[in-house]
GROMACS .gro file of C-alpha atoms in nm:
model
  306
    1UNK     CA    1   0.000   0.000   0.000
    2UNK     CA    2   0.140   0.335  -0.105
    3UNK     CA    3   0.109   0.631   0.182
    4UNK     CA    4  -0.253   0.712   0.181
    5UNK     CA    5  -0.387   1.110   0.102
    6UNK     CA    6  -0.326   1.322   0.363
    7UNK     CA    7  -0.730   1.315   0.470
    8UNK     CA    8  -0.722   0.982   0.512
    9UNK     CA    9  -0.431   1.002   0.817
   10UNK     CA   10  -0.728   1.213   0.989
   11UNK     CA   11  -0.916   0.973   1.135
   12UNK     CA   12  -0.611   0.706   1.207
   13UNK     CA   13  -0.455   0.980   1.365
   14UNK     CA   14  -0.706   1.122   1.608
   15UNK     CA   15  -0.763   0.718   1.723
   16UNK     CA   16  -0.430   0.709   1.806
   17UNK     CA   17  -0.441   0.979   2.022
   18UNK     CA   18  -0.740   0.864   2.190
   19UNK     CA   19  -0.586   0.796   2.552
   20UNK     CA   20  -0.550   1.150   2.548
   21UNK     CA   21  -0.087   1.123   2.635
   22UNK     CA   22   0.079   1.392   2.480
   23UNK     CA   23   0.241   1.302   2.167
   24UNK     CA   24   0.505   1.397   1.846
   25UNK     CA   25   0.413   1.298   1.483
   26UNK     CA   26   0.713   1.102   1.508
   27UNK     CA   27   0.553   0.867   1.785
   28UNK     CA   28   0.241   0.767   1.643
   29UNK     CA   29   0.433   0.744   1.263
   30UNK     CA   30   0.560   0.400   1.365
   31UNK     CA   31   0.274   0.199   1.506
   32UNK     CA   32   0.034   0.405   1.202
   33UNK     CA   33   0.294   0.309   0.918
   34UNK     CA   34   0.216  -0.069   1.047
   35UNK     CA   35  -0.167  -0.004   1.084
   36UNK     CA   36  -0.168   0.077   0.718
   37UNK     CA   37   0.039  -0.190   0.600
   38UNK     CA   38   0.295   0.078   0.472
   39UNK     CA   39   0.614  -0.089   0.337
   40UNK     CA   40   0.955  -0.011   0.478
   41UNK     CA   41   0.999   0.185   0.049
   42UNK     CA   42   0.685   0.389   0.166
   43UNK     CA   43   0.853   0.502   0.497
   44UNK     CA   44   1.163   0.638   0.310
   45UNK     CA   45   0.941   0.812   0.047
   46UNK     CA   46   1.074   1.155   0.067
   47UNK     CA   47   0.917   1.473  -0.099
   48UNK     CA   48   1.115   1.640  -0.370
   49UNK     CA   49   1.354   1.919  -0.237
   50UNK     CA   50   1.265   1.898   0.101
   51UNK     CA   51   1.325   1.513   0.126
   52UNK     CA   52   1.072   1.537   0.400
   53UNK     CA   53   0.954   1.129   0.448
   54UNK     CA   54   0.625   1.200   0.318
   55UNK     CA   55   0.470   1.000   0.550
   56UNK     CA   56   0.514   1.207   0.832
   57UNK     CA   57   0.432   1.511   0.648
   58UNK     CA   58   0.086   1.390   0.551
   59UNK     CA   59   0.090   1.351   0.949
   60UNK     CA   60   0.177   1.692   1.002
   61UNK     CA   61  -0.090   1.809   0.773
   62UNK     CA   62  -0.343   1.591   0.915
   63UNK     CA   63  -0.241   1.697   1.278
   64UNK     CA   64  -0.294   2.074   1.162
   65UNK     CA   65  -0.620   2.009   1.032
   66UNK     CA   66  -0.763   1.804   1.334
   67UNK     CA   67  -0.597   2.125   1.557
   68UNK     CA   68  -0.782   2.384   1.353
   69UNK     CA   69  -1.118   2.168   1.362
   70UNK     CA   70  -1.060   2.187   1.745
   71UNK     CA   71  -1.013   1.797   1.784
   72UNK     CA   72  -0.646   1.849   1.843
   73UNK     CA   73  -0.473   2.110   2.085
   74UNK     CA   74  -0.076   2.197   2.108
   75UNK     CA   75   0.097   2.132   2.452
   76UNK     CA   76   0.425   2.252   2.365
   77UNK     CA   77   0.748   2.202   2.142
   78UNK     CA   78   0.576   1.954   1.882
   79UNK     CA   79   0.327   1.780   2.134
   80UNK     CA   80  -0.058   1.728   2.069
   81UNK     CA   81  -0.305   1.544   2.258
   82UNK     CA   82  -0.685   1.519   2.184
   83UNK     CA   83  -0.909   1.724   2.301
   84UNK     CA   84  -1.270   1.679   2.434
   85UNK     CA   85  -1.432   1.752   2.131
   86UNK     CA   86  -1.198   1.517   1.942
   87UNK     CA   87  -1.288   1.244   2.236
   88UNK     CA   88  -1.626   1.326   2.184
   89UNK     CA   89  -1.637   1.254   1.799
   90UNK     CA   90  -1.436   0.935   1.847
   91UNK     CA   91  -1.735   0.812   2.097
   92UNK     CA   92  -1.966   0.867   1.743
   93UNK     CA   93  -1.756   0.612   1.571
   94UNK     CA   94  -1.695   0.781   1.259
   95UNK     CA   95  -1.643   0.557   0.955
   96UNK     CA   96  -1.434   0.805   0.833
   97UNK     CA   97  -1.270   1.177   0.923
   98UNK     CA   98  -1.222   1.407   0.595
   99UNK     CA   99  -1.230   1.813   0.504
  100UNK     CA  100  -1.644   1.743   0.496
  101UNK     CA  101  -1.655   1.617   0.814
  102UNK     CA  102  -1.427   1.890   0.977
  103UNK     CA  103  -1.680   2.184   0.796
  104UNK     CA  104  -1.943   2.074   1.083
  105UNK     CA  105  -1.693   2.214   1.358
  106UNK     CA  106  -1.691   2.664   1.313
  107UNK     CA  107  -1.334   2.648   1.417
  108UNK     CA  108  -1.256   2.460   1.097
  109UNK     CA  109  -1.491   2.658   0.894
  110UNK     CA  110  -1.341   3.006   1.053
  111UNK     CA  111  -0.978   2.833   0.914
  112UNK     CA  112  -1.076   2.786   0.597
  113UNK     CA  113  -1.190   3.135   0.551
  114UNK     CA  114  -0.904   3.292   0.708
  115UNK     CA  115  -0.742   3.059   0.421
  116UNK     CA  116  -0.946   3.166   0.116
  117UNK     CA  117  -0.859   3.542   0.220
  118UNK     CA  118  -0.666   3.677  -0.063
  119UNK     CA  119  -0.694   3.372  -0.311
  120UNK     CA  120  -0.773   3.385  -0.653
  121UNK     CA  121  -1.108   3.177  -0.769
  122UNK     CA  122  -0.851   2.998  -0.956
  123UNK     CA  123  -0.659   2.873  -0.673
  124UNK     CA  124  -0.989   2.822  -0.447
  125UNK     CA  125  -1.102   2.510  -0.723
  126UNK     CA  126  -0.714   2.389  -0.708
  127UNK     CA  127  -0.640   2.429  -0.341
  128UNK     CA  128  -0.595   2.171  -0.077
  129UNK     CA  129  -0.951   2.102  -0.022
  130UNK     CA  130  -1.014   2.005  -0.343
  131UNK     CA  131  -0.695   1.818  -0.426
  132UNK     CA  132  -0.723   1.550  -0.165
  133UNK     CA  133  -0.426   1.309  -0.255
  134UNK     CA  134  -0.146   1.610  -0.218
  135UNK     CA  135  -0.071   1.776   0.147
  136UNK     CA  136  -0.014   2.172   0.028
  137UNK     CA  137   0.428   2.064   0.069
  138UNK     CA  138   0.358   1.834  -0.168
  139UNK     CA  139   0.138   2.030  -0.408
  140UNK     CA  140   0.440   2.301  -0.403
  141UNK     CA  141   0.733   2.012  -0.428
  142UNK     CA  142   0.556   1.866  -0.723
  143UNK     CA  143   0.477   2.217  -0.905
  144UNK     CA  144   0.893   2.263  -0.849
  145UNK     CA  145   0.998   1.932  -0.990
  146UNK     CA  146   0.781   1.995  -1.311
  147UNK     CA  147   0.920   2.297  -1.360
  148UNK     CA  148   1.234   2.152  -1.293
  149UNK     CA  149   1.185   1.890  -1.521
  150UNK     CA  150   1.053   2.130  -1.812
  151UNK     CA  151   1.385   2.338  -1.772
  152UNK     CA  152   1.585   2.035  -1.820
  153UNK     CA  153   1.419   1.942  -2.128
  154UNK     CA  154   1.415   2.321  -2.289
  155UNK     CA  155   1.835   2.316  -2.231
  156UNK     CA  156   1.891   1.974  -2.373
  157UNK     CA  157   1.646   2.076  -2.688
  158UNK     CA  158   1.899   2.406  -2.724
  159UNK     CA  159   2.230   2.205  -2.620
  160UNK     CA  160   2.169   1.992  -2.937
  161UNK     CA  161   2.190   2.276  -3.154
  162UNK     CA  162   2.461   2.510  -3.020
  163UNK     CA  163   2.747   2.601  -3.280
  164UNK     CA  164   3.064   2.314  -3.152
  165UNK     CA  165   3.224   2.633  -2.986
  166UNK     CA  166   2.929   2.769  -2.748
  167UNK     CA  167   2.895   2.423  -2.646
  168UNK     CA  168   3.275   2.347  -2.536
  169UNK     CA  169   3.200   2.703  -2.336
  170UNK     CA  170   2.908   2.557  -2.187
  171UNK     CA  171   3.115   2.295  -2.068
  172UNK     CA  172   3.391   2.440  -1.899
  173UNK     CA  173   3.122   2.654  -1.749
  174UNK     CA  174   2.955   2.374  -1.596
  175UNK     CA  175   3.279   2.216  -1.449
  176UNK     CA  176   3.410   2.543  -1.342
  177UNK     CA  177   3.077   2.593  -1.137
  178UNK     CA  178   3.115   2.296  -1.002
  179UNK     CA  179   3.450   2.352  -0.874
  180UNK     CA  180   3.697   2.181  -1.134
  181UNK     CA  181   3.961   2.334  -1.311
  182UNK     CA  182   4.077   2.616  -1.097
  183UNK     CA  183   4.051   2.946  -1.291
  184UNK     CA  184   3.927   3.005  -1.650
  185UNK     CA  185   4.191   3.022  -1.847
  186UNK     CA  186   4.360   2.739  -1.645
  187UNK     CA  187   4.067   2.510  -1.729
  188UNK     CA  188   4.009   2.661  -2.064
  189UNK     CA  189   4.385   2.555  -2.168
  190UNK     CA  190   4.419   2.246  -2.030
  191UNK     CA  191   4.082   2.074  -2.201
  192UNK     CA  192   4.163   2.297  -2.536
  193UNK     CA  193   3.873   2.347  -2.814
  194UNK     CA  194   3.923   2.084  -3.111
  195UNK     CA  195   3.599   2.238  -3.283
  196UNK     CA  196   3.457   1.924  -3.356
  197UNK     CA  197   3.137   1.902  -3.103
  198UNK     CA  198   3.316   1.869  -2.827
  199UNK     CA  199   3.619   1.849  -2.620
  200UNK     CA  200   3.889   1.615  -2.483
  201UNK     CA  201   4.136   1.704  -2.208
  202UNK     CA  202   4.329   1.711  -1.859
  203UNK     CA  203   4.125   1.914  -1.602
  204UNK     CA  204   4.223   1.988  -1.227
  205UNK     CA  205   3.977   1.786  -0.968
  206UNK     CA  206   4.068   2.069  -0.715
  207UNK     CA  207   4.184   2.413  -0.727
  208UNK     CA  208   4.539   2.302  -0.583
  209UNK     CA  209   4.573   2.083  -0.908
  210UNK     CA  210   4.663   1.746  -0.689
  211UNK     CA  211   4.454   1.516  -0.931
  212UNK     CA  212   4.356   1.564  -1.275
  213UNK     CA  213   4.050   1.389  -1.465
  214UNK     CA  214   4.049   1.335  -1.839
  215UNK     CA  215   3.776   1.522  -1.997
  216UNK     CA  216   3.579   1.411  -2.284
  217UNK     CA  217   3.224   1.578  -2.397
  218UNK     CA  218   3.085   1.562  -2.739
  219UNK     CA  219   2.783   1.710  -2.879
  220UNK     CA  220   2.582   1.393  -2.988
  221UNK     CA  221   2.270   1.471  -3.179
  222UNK     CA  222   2.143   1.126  -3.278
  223UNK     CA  223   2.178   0.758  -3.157
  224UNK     CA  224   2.346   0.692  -2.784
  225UNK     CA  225   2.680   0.625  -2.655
  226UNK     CA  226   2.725   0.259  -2.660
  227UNK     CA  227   3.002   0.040  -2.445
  228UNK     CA  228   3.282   0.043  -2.746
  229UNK     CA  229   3.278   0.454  -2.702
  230UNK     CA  230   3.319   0.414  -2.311
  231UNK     CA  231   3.559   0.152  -2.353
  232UNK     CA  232   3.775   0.353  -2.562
  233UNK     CA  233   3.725   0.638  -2.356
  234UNK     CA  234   3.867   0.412  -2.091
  235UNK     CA  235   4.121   0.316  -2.284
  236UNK     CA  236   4.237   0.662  -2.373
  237UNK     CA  237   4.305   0.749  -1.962
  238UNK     CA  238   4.616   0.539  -2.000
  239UNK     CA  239   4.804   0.768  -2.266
  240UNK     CA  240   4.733   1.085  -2.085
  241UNK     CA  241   4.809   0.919  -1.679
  242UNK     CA  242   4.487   0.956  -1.541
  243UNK     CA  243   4.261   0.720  -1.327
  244UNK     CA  244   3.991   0.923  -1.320
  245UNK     CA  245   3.747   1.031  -1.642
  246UNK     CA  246   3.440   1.226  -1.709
  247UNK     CA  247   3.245   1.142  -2.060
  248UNK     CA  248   2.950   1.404  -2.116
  249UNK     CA  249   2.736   1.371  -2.402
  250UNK     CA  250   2.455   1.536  -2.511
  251UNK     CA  251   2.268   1.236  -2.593
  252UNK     CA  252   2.233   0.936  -2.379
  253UNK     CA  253   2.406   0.579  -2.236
  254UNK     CA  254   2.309   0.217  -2.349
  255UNK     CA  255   2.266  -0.004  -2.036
  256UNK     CA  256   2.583  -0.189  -2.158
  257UNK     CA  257   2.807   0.141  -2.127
  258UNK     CA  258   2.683   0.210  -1.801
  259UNK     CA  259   2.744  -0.138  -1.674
  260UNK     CA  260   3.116  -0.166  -1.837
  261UNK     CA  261   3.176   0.169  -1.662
  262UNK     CA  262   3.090  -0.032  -1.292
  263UNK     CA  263   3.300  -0.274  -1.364
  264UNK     CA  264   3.635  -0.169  -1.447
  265UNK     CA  265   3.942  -0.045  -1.216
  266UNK     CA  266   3.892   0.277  -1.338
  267UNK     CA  267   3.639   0.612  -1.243
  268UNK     CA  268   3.490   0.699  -1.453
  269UNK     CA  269   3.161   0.935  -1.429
  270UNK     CA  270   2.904   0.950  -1.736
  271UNK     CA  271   2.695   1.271  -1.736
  272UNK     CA  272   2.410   1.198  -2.008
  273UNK     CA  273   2.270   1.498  -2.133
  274UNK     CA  274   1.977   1.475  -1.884
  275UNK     CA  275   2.201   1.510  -1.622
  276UNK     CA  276   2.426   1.764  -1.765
  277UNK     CA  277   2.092   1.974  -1.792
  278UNK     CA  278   2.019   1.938  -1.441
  279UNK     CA  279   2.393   2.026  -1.344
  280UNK     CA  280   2.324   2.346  -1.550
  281UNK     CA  281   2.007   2.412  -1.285
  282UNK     CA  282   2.203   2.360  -1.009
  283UNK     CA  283   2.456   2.574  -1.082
  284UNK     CA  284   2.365   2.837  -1.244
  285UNK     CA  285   2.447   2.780  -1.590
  286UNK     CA  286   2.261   2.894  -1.881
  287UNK     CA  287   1.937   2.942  -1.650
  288UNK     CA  288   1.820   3.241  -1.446
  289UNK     CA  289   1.575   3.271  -1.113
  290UNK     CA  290   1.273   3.414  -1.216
  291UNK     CA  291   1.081   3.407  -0.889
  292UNK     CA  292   1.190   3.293  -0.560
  293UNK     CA  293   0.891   3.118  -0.292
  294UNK     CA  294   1.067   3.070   0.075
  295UNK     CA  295   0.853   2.859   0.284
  296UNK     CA  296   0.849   2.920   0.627
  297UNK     CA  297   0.731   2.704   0.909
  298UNK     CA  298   0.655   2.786   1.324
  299UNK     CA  299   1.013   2.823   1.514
  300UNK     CA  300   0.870   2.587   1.813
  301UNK     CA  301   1.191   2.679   2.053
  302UNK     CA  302   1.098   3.035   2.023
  303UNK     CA  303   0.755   2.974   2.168
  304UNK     CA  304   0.859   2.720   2.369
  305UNK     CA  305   1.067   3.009   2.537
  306UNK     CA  306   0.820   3.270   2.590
   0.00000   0.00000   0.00000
């Protein structure tokens, strides 16, 4: 069983709070993930980004909305307990506990308007009420990773068809960014433009130049990179003294290079173009920010303090 919609955490998670002990999301998580048959893959679920088990933030989502029906209360630094109104709906033996059943307490109903305030009617059809299999984190983490994934598509489409000199730039950009290489024009001379697609050379693996990695990246535009390529990529490490290689390509690996890569004494690192893309994202290259959300959450040791 795969983790179950936030809403449906609401009613497993006000029973287990029914002996009315204090508790965290992380104690009840446990004994709930075994209730519901989750497997030990479901547990490490995380959310994109965040890598939040998502799990317990379903949990924490369901424990909001049980607070703000007034089922719920907040005893300090991450505790809850039930309340008497959450006892008392427990003693009705509800079949089930979802955003309908929480509209018959005005606490929840006074939320939910304080959380329409300022919406669009838009985002009132799409928000969490309406989506029931997404918490709001994930909603957001989801919207982010196909953006994400949209970006990385849009830079391999315009990798493909940059002139063999903007894409050896785009390169030593990448590396650079990610710390290889040292300065520019130490990186830019020791991988050297051969204007054919792509590039082949020595770069530093740290800015004090200790170990070097042999470079190769060529702009592929049909077909993938089988093992024979890899293999004499491989090969090609012995004439220049290195152990360590990194083959980009703009196109993609067979199964078989991948696997020959694994297997020999070798390093060496294969950055598809997939991956190159996402490299690009996240460092900089080739991509700007055009908005910026940060997501804030309640600093619990601050009111703890007061």
């Amino acid at each position: 069983m795969s983790v179950p919609p936030f809403h449906q955490l609401l009613l497993p998670l006000l029973e287990a709070s029914a002996d009315g002990q204090p508790r965290r999301i992380r104690d009840v998580a446990p004994a709930l993930a075994e209730r519901l048959k989750l497997t030990e893959a479901d547990r490490r679920e995380v959310l994109p980004k965040t890598g939040w088990p998502r799990f317990e933030n379903r949990l924490s989502w369901a424990k909001l909305y049980l607070r703000q029906a007034g089922l719920l209360e907040s005893v300090g630094h991450g505790l809850f307990r039930i309340t008497d109104q959450g006892s008392a709906a427990l003693r009705d033996r509800p079949t089930t506990i979802d955003v309908g059943y929480l509209e018959r307490f005005q606490a929840f109903r006074d939320f939910q308007e304080r959380s329409r305030r300022g919406k669009s009617r838009e985002e009132l059809v799409d928000g969490p009420e309406a989506s029931s299999s997404l918490s709001p984190d994930e909603m957001l983490a989801t919207a982010w990773q196909t953006l994400r994934s949209q970006l990385a598509q849009e830079l391999m489409a315009r990798m493909v068809e940059m002139a063999p000199s903007s894409f050896e730039k785009l390169v030593l950009d990448v590396l650079l960014a990610m710390g290889y290489g040292g300065s520019r024009h130490d990186a830019a001379l020791a991988v050297g433009g051969v204007n054919d697609g792509g590039i082949d050379g020595l770069i530093n693996e740290d800015r004090l130049g200790l170990d070097t990695i042999y470079v190769q990246a060529k702009r592929w535009t049909k077909g993938t990179v089988g093992r024979p390529d890899v293999q004499a990529f491989a090969g090609s490490l012995d004439a220049h003294h290195a152990r360590k290689g990194v083959f980009i390509t703009t196109s993609s690996f067979t199964d078989d290079a991948r696997r020959f890569a694994t297997q020999i004494e070798k390093r060496l690192a294969l950055i598809d173009g997939l991956t190159l893309a996402h490299l690009m994202i996240e460092h900089g290259v080739g991509v700007t920010t055009q908005e910026s959300y940060e997501v804030k959450k309640v600093d619990l040791d601050y009111f703890e303090e007061q």
